[in-house]
Amino acid sequence: MSPLPQTSSPLRRPARLAVNAGLVIFLALYAAIAFLQPNYLEPGLFMNFLRRAAPLVILACGQLYVILTGGFDLSMGAVATLAVLAASILINGDPETTWAVIGTLYVMGIAVGLVNGLVVAFLKVPSIIATLGAMLSVNGLALAWSGGAARGDLPDNFRNLGRLVWRGVPLVGTLPLAAVVLAGFVALAWWGLNGTVYGKRALAVGDNPRAAELAGTPVAATRILAFVVSAVSAVTAGILIGGFSGVSVNAGEGLELQAIAACVIGGAQLLGGRGSIWSAVFGALSLFALFTLLNLIGLPQALRDSIQGVILIAAVGASLWRTRRRT
């Protein structure tokens, strides 16, 4: 018997290297910033950039949890504003009450997140409607409490959370405390999605909630926890904003839309079921780099707001296009 001719094995295609779109956009925008202002390449100025971008990055990480489960949280900006105003009123310049008040702020934020999650999970109200109502309610409460104007005072130990900078640090020269808070929050958010079973549940709920429910996934608990994480991120961002910028009745205005846009720019699927913490991080850094670039160019605030709206529409359109292309 003659031996069968040996067929050559098919050539293996080289594996594609997955590169996050948000990372590419961020590097391009930061290169443009460095072209206009070369000192942004210095480690100290990059650390300062991270300090100012930290609230948006933290908000994007929290928003990602809700987006992965197929929802939106429009109350984040209002919760951040409430955190700033409540801190200034409750502390009122007394540094000894700072940490107790910070704990109170997180309790308030968790309460808002629980209400959002319960309304969405059990009353079946669309998240965009439920959180829009929460945004209006929390904003109204914050303004009524403060009388529509900044009240009270934030002591130095509170404001240091947003503006303290350690100098003489090896390699980077300066290290803002806000950057440390940012790194810690991102690490916890990453662990929540990748180091626990919750991440798989969130993706399953966002991809197909009915199938996830039939498979035994606790859909209601998964969605409620997502809104709680989102509210916690809003409180953390509000604390950093208050420390960096002081007390303002508009502290968190528009941040919820920026957080949504950041997640989508980074590659998260708008309707849920797809995304990663790095998509939120790099998307937020890209968005903040764009704001910095527009500020360096000297565009007026009105035009910057218009560009932000165009970016949001384009990011959502791109997300839906990617979804249709995959399906």
Tab-separated table of C-alpha atoms in Angstrom, residues 110-127 130-131 219-228:
chain	number	residue	atom	x	y	z
A	110	ILE	CA	-25.343	54.485	48.696
A	111	ALA	CA	-28.938	55.415	49.562
A	112	VAL	CA	-29.351	57.159	46.191
A	113	GLY	CA	-27.815	54.179	44.394
A	114	LEU	CA	-30.106	51.753	46.210
A	115	VAL	CA	-33.195	53.768	45.290
A	116	ASN	CA	-32.106	53.900	41.639
A	117	GLY	CA	-31.396	50.177	41.567
A	118	LEU	CA	-34.644	49.190	43.297
A	119	VAL	CA	-36.745	51.348	40.978
A	120	VAL	CA	-35.056	49.887	37.900
A	121	ALA	CA	-34.936	46.264	39.103
A	122	PHE	CA	-38.379	45.880	40.665
A	123	LEU	CA	-40.569	48.635	39.244
A	124	LYS	CA	-39.104	47.975	35.772
A	125	VAL	CA	-38.691	51.713	35.116
A	126	PRO	CA	-36.127	52.355	32.345
A	127	SER	CA	-32.868	53.431	33.913
A	130	ALA	CA	-35.404	56.535	36.862
A	131	THR	CA	-32.019	58.222	37.125
A	219	VAL	CA	-30.514	39.892	37.748
A	220	ALA	CA	-32.109	42.298	40.243
A	221	ALA	CA	-29.207	42.127	42.715
A	222	THR	CA	-26.688	42.564	39.905
A	223	ARG	CA	-28.371	45.728	38.656
A	224	ILE	CA	-28.846	47.176	42.142
A	225	LEU	CA	-25.171	46.680	42.989
A	226	ALA	CA	-24.192	48.396	39.724
A	227	PHE	CA	-26.113	51.529	40.719
A	228	VAL	CA	-24.602	51.442	44.201
